Tab-separated table of C-alpha atoms in Angstrom:
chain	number	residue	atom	x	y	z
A	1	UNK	CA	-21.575	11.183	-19.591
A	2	UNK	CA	-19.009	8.685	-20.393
A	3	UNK	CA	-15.970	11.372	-20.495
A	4	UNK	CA	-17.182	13.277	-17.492
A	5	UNK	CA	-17.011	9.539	-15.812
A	6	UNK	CA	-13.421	8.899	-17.182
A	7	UNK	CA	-12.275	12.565	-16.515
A	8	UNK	CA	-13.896	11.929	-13.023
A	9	UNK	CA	-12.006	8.912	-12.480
A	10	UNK	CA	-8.795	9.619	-13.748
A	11	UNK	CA	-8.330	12.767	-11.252
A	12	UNK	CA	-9.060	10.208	-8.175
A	13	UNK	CA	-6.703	7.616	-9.608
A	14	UNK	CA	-3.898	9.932	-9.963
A	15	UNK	CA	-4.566	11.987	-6.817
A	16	UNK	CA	-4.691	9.415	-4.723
A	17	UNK	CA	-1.590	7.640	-6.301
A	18	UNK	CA	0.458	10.024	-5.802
A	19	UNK	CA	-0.600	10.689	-2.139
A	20	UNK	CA	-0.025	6.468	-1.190
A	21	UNK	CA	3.057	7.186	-2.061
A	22	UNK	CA	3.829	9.180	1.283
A	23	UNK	CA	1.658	6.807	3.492
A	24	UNK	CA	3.227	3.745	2.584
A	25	UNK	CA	6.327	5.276	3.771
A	26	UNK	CA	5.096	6.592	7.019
A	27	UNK	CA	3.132	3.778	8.372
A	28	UNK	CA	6.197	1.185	8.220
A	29	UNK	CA	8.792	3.726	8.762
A	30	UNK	CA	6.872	4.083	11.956
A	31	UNK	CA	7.632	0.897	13.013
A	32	UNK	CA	11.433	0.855	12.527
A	33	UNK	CA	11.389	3.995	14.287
A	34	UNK	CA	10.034	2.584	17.434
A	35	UNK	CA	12.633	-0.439	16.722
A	36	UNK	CA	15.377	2.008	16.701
A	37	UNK	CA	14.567	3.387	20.109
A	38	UNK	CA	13.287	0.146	21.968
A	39	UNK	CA	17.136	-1.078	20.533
A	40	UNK	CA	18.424	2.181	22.315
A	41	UNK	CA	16.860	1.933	25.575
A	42	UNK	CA	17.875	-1.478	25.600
A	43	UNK	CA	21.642	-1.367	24.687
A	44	UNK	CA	21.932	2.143	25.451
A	45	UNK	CA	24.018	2.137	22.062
A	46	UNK	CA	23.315	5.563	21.081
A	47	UNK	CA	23.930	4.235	17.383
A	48	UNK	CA	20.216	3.220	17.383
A	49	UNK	CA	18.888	6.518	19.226
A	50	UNK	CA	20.515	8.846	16.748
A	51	UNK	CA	18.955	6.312	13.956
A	52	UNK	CA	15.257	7.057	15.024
A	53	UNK	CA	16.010	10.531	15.087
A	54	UNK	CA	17.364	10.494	11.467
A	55	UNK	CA	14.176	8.376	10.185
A	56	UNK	CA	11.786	10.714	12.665
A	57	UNK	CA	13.069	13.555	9.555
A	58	UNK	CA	12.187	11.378	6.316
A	59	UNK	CA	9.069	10.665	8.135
A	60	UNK	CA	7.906	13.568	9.353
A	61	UNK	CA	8.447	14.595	5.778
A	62	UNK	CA	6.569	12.160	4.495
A	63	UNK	CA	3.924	13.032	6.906
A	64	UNK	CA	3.387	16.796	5.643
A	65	UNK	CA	3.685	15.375	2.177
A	66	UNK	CA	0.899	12.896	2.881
A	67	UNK	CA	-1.549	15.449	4.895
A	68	UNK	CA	-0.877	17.952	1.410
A	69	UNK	CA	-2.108	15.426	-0.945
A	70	UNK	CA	-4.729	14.230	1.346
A	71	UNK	CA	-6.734	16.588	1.840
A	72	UNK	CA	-8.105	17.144	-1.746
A	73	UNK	CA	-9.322	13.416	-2.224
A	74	UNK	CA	-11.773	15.009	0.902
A	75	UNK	CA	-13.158	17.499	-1.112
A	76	UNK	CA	-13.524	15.502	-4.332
A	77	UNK	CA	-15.699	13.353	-2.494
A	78	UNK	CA	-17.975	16.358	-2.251
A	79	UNK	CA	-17.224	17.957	-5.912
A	80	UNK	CA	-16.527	14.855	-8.366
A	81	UNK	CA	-18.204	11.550	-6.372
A	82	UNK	CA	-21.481	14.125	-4.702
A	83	UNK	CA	-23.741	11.440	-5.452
A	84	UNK	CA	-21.856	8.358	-4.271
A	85	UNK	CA	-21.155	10.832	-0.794
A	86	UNK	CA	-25.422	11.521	-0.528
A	87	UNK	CA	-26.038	7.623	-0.690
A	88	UNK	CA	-23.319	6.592	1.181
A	89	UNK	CA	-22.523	8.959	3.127
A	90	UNK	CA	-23.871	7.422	6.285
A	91	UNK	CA	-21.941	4.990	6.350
A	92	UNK	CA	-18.066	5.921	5.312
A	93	UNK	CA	-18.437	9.173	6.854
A	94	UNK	CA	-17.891	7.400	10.063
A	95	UNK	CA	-14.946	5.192	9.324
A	96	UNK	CA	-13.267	8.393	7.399
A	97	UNK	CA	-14.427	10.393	10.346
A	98	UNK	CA	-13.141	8.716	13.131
A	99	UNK	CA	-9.643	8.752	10.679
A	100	UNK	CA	-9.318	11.820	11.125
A	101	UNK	CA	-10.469	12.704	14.976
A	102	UNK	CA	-8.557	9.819	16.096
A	103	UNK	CA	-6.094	8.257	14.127
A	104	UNK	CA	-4.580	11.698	12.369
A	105	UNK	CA	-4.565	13.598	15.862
A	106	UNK	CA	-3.257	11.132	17.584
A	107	UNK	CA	-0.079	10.781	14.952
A	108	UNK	CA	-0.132	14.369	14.162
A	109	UNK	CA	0.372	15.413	18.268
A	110	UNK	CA	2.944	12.943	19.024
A	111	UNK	CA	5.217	13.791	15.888
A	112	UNK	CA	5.850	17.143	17.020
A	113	UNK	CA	7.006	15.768	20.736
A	114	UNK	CA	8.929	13.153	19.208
A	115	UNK	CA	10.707	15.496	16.818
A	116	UNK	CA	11.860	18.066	19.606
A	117	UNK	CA	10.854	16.923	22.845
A	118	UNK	CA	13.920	14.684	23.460
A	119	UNK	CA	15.625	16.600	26.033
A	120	UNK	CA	12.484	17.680	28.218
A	121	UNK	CA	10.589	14.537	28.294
A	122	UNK	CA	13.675	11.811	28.451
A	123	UNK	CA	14.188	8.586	26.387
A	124	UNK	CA	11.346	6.541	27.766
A	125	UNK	CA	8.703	9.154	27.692
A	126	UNK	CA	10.730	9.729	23.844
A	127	UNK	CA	9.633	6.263	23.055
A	128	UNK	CA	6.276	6.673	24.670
A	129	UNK	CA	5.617	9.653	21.886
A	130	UNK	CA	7.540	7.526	19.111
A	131	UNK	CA	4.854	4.482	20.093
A	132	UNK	CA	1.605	6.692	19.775
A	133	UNK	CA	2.759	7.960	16.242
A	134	UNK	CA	2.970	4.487	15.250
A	135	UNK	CA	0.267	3.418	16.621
A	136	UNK	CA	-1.755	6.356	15.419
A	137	UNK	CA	-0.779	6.036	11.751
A	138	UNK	CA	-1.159	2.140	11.676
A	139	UNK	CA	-4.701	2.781	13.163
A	140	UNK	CA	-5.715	5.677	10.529
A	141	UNK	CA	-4.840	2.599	7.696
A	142	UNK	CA	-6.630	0.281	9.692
A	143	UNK	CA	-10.352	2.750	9.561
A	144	UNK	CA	-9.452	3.878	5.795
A	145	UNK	CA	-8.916	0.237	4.397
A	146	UNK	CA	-12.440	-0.673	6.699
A	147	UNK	CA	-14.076	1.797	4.492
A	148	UNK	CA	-12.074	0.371	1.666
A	149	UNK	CA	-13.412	-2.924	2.426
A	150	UNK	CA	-16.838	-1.950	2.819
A	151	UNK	CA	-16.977	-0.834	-0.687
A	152	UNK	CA	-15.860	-4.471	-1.239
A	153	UNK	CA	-17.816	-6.374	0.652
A	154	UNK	CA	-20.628	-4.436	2.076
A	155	UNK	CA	-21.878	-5.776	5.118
A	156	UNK	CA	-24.248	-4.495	7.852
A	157	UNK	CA	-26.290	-1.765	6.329
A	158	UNK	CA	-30.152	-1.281	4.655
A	159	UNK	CA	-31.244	0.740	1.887
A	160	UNK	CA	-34.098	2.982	2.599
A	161	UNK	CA	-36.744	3.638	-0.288
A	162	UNK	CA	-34.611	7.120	-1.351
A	163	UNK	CA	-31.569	4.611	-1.978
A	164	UNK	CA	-29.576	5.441	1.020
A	165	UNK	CA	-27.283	3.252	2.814
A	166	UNK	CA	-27.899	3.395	6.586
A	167	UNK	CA	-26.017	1.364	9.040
A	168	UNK	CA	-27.585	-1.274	10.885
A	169	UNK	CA	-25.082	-3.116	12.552
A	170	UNK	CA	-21.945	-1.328	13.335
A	171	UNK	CA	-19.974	-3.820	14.192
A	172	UNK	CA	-19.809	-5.645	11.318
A	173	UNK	CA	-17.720	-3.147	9.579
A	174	UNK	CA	-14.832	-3.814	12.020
A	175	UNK	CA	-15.662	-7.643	12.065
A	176	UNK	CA	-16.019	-7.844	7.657
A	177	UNK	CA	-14.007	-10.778	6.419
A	178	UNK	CA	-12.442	-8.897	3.864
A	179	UNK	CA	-11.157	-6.252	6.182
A	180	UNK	CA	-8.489	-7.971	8.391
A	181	UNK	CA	-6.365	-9.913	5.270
A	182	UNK	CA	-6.890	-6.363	3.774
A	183	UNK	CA	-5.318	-4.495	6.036
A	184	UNK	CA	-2.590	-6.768	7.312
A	185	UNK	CA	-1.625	-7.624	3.709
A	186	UNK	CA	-1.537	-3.417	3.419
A	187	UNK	CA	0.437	-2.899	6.233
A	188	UNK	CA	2.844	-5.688	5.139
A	189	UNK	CA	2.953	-3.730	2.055
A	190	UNK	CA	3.872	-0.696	3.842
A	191	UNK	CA	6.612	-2.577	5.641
A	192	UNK	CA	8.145	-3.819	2.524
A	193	UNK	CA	8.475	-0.281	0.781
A	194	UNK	CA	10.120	1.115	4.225
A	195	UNK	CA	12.408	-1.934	5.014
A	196	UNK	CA	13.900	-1.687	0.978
A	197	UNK	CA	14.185	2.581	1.457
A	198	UNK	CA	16.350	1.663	5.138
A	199	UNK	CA	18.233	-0.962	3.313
A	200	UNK	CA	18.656	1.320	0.276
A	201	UNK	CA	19.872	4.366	1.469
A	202	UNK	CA	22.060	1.985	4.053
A	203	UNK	CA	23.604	0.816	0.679
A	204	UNK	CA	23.923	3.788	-0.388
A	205	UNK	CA	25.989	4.916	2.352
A	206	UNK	CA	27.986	2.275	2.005
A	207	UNK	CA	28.883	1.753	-1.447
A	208	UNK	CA	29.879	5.400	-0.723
A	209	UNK	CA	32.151	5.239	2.091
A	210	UNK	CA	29.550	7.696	3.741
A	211	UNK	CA	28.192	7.032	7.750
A	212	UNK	CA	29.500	3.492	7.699
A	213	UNK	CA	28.340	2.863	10.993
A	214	UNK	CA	24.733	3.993	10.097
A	215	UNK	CA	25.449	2.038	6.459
A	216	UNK	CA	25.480	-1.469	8.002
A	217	UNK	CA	22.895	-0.993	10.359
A	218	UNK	CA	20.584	0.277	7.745
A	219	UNK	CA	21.564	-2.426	5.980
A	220	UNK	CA	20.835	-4.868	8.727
A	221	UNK	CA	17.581	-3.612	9.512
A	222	UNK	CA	16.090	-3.032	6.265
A	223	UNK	CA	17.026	-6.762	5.159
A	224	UNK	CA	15.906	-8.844	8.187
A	225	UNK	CA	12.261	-6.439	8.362
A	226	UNK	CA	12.255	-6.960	4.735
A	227	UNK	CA	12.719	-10.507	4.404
A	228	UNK	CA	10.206	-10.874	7.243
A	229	UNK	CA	7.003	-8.488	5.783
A	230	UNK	CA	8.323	-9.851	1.679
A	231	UNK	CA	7.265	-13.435	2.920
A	232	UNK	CA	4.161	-11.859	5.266
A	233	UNK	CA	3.023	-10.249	1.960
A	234	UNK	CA	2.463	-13.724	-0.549
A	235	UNK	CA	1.439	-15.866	2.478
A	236	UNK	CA	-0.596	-15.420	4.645
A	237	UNK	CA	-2.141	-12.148	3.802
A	238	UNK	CA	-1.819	-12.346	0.044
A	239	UNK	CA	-3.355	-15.762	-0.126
A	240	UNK	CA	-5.879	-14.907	2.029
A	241	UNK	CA	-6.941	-11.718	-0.089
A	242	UNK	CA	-6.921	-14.125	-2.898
A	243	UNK	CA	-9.216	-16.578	-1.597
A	244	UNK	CA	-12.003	-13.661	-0.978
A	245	UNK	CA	-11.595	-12.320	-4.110
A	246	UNK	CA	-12.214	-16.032	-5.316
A	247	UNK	CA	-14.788	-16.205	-3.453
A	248	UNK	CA	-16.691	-12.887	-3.415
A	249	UNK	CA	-15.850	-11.594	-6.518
A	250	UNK	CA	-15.221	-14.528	-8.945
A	251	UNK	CA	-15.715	-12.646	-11.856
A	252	UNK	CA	-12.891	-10.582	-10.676
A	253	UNK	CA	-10.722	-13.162	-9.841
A	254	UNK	CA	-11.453	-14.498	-13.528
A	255	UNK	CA	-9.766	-11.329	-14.936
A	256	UNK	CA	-6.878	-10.943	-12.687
A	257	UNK	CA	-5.782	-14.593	-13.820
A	258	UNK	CA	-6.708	-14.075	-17.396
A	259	UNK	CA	-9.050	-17.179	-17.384
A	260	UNK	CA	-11.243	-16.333	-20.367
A	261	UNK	CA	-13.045	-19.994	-20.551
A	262	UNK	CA	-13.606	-22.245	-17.560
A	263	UNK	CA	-11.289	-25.114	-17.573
A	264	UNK	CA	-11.874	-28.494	-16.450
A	265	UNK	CA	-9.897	-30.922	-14.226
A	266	UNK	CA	-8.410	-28.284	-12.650
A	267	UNK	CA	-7.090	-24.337	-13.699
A	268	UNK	CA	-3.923	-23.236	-14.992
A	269	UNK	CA	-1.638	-20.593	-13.303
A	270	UNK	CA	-0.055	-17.949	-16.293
A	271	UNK	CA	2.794	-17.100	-15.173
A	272	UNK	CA	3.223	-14.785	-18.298
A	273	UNK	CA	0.711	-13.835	-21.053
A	274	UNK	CA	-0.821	-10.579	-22.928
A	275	UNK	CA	-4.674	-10.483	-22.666
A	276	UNK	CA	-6.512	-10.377	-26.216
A	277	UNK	CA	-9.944	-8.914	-25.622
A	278	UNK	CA	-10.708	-9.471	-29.559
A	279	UNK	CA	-10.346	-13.512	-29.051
A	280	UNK	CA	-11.143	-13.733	-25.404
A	281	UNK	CA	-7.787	-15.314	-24.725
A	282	UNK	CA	-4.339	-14.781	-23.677
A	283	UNK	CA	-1.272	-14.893	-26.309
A	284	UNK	CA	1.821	-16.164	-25.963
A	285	UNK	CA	0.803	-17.351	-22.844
A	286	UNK	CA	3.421	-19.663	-20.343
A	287	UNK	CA	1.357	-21.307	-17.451
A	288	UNK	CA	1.844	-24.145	-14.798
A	289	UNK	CA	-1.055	-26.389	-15.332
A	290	UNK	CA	-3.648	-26.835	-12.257
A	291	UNK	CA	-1.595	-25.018	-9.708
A	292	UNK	CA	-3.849	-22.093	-9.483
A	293	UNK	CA	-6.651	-24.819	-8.527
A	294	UNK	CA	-4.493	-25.836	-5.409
A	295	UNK	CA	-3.779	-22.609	-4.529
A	296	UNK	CA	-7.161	-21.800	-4.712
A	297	UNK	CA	-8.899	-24.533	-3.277
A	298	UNK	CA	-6.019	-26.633	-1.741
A	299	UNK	CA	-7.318	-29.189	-5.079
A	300	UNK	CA	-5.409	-29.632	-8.040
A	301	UNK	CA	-8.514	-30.659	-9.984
A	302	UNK	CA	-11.078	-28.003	-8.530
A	303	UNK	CA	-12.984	-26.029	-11.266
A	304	UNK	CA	-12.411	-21.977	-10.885
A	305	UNK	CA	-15.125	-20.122	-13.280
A	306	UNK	CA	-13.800	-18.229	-16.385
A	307	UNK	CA	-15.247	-14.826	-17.885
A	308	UNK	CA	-17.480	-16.867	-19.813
A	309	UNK	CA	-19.878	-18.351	-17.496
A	310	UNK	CA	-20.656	-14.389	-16.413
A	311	UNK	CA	-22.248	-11.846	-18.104
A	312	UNK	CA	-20.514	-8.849	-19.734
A	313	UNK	CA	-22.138	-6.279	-18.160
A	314	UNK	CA	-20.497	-7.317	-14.702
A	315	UNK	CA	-16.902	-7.742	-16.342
A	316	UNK	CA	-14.495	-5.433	-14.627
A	317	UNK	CA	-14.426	-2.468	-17.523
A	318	UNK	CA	-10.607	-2.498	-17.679
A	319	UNK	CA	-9.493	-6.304	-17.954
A	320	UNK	CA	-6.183	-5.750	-19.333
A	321	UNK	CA	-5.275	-3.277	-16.622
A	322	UNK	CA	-6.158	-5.546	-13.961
A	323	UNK	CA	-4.670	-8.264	-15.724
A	324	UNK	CA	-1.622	-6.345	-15.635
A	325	UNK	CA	-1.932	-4.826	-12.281
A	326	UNK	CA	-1.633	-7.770	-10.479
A	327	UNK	CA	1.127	-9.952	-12.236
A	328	UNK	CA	3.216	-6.753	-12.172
A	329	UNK	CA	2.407	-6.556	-8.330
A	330	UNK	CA	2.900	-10.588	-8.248
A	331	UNK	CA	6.235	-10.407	-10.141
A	332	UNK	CA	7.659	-7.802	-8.051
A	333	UNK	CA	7.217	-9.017	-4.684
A	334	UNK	CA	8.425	-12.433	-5.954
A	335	UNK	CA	11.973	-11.139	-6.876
A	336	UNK	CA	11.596	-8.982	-3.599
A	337	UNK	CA	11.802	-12.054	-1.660
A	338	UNK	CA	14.524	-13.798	-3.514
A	339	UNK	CA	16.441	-10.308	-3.419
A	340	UNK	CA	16.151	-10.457	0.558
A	341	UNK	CA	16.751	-14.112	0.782
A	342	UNK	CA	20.131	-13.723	-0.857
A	343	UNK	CA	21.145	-10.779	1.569
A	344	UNK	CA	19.943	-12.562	4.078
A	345	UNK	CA	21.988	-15.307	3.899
A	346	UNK	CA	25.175	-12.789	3.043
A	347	UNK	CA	24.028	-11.333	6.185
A	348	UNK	CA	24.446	-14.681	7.982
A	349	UNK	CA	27.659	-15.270	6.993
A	350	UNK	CA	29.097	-11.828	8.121
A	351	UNK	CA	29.828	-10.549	4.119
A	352	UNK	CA	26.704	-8.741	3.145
A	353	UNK	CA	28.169	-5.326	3.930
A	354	UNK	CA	31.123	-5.959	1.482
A	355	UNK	CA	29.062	-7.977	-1.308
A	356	UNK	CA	28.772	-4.622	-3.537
A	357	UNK	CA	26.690	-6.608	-6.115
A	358	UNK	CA	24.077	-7.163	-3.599
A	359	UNK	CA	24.454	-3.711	-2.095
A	360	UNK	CA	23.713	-2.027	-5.700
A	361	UNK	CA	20.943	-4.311	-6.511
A	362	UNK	CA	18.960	-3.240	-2.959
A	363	UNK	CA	19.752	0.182	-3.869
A	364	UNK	CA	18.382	0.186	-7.247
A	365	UNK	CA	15.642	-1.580	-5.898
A	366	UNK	CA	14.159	1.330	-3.968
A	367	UNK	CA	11.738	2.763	-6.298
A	368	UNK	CA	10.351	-0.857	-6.921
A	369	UNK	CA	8.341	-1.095	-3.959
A	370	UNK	CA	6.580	1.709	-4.467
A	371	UNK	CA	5.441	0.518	-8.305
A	372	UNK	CA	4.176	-2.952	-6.244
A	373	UNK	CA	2.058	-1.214	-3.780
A	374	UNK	CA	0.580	1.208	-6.378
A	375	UNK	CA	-0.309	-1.812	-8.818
A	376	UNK	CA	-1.420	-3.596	-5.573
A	377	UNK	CA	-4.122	-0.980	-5.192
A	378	UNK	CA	-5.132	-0.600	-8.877
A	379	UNK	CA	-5.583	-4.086	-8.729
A	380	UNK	CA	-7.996	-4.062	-5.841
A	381	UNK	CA	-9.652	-0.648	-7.646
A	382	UNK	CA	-10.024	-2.099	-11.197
A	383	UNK	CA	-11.159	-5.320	-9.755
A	384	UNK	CA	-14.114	-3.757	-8.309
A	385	UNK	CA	-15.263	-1.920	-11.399
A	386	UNK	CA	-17.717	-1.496	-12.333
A	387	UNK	CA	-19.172	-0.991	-9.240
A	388	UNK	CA	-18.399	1.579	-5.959
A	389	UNK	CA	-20.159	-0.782	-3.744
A	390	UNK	CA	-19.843	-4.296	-5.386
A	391	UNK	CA	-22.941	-5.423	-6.491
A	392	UNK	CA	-24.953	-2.889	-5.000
A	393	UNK	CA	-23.715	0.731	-6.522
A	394	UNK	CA	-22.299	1.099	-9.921
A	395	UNK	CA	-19.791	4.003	-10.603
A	396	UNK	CA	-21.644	5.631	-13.077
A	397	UNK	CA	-24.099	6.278	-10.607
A	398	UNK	CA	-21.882	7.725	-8.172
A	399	UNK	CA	-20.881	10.595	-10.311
A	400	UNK	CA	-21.774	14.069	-9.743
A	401	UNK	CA	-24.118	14.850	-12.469
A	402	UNK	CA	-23.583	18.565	-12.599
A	403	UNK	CA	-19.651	18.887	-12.747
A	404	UNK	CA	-19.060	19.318	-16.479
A	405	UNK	CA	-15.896	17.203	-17.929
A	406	UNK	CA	-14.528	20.237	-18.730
A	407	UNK	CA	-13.760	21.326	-15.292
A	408	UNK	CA	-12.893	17.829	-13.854
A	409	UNK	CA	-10.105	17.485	-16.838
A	410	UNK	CA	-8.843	21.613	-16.073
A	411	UNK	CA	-8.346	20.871	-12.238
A	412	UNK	CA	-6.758	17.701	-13.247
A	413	UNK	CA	-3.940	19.173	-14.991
A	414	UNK	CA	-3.584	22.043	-12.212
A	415	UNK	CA	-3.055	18.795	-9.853
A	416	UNK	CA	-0.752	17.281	-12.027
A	417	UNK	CA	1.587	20.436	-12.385
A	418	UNK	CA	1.158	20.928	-8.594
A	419	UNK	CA	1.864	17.939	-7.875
A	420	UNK	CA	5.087	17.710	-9.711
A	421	UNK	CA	6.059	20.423	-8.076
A	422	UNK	CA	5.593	19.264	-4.506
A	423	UNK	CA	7.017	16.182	-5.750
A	424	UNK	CA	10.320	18.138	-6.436
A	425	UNK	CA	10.228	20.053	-4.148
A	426	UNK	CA	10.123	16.699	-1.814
A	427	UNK	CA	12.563	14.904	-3.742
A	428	UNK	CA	15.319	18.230	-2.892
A	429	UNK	CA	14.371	18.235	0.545
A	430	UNK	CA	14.879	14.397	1.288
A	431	UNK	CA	18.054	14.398	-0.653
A	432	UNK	CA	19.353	16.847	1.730
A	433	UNK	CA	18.878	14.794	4.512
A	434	UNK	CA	19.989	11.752	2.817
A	435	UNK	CA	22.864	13.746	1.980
A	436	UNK	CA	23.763	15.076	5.061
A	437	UNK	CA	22.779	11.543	6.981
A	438	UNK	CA	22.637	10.816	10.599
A	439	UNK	CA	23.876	12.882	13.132
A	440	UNK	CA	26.336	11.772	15.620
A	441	UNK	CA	24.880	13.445	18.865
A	442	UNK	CA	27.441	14.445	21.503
A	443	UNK	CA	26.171	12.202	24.358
């Protein structure tokens, strides 16, 4: 039982990392898109026009990459998690559901219009079409993370005698308090990893002497967005997230920090430390004493709970992941903002564009984003554990009990060499239109 459960959840965990790493893309890319034109139809600088249509590529790539991966998290849902679908069913089939009718078809018919409907439907109805794809694909993150949430928080449902979830008040799953610092701390997310890949491949152009008009306002963009959604990601949304986690899930907010024993007169914030689950401690540990009690509670002295006032069998089962999870997510998106700050202020005074140091370092940034968002969401995954609905449904229950480990660990390495392959295959393909860059339309 206990490898069929680990086989189980390792094929989720990597399928569905290595699909986030197309939406992330899409949903903030979407947003600079519809920058690009509003700037266009506003200056009537055709700079900016032929810059949505370059980004419109990337993320319709991104787009078919995303729907790919996808679509067998759907069917493992069915296959791998059949019992956690029967019991719950009822309840996240509608969020997921209306993701799909509404959110997905709405992006999905708009994409094709904006990608080749230029000519025929003319620049305003071209932004109109640019508009509904973002709006489609910020609304399909928006039902996903209120299932997400659910899971987290559940609100609004009953469970009949046969252990089925039914919904009783559907409302509350678009009015959960863990659902709107979710998904606007997400979406900030999302924004960070597209303003950095602007920025980068701006840099890229021109530490290259490549598209130099394209180079600075890549460049440009990609900074001020990413300055903007860097600081949008810590505080509010961050803090907020923090504070229901605190709240909600204390236990997991225990192991996140590494607080092994409650402290009094106030808690500690580690700053850096390596989790020893033999000792219940942390070695070679450097903390901040009582900020994490402000933070918290706005009260330097204010008591936060360590893993020893809780019993065992409610510990998250991977502490040192967590642990890990978020500091590496904390860490990052700490240098991300002084990174930004600094080109920000080059920006200001008109020598960002020939500061090569800072250039390099925002182009080997790129990847970096991605890692933060990823450990983001294994932080908010491990954190849960062990339950699939906190408190309520454990994930050993939500298992299907006749898929042998056996098959869950033989598909698992058919997705991993697939997905290599696709993720080639999309690596060739963007660096082609990288390569070849924006195209200066004959207006």
């Amino acid at each position: 039982m206990e490898d069929m459960l680990f086989y189980d959840r390792m094929q989720f965990a990597f399928t569905i990392t290595f699909h986030y790493l197309f939406p992330q893309l899409t949903m903030g890319l979407s947003l600079l898109i519809v920058y690009f034109k509003w700037k266009f139809l506003r200056t009537k600088i055709y700079t900016y026009n032929d810059a949505s249509k370059f980004w419109m590529k990337i993320f319709a790539l991104n787009f078919a990459m995303g729907v790919v991966t996808g679509i067998p998290m759907e069917f493992q849902f069915g296959t791998n998690w059949a019992k956690f679908s029967e019991l719950t069913g009822g309840i996240i089939g509608q969020t997921l559901a209306m993701e799909g009718m509404f959110s997905f078809f709405l992006e999905s018919s708009f994409l094709g219009l904006f990608l080749f409907g230029e000519k025929r439907l003319g620049h305003k109805l071209h932004f109109l079409t640019g508009f509904l794809v973002f709006l489609g694909s910020w609304a399909s993150g928006y039902l996903i993370i209120a299932t997400h949430s659910w899971m987290q928080y559940p609100v609004g449902y009953e469970i009949l005698e046969n252990g089925k979830f039914v919904l009783t008040n559907f409302g509350a799953l678009f009015s959960n308090p863990w659902l709107l610092p979710s998904y606007l701390h997400n979406q900030a997310g999302s924004m960070v990893t597209s303003s950095f890949v602007v920025a980068g491949i701006g840099a890229f152009y021109l530490l290259n002497n490549k598209h130099h008009e394209f180079g600075k306002l890549f460049v440009k963009t990609g900074v001020i967005f990413g300055l903007i959604s860097s600081l949008l990601v810590a505080f509010p949304t961050g803090d907020l997230i923090a504070k229901n986690v605190a709240k909600h899930q204390p236990v997991t907010f225990a192991a996140m920090e590494g607080i092994f024993k409650t402290e009094e007169g106030g808690s500690e914030i580690v700053l850096i430390g390596q989790p020893n689950m033999l000792e219940k401690k942390l070695d070679n540990k450097i903390a901040v004493p009582n900020v994490l009690s402000f933070l918290t509670y706005q009260d330097w002295n204010a008591e936060i709970k360590g893993l020893d006032q809780f019993d065992p069998s409610v510990y998250p089962t991977n502490i040192p992941g967590l642990y890990y999870a978020y500091h590496i997510m904390v860490g990052l998106g700490t240098i991300f903002i002084g990174l930004m700050l600094l080109a920000a202020v080059q920006l200001f005074r008109k020598k960002l564009y020939h500061t090569k140091w800072i250039l390099w370092a925002i182009m080997f940034m790129l990847p970096f984003p991605y890692i933060a968002n990823t450990t983001g969401w294994y932080t908010a995954e491990l954190g849960r554990q062990p339950w699939l609905v906190y408190d309520l449904l454990r994930t050993a229950d939500g298992a299907s009990p006749t898929v042998s480990s056996g098959n869950t660990l033989f598909t698992l390495l058919g997705f991993i060499g697939l997905y290599l392959l696709l993720g080639l295959l999309f690596l060739m393909l963007a660096g082609k239109i990288i390569n070849k860059g924006p195209q200066l339309n004959q207006h």
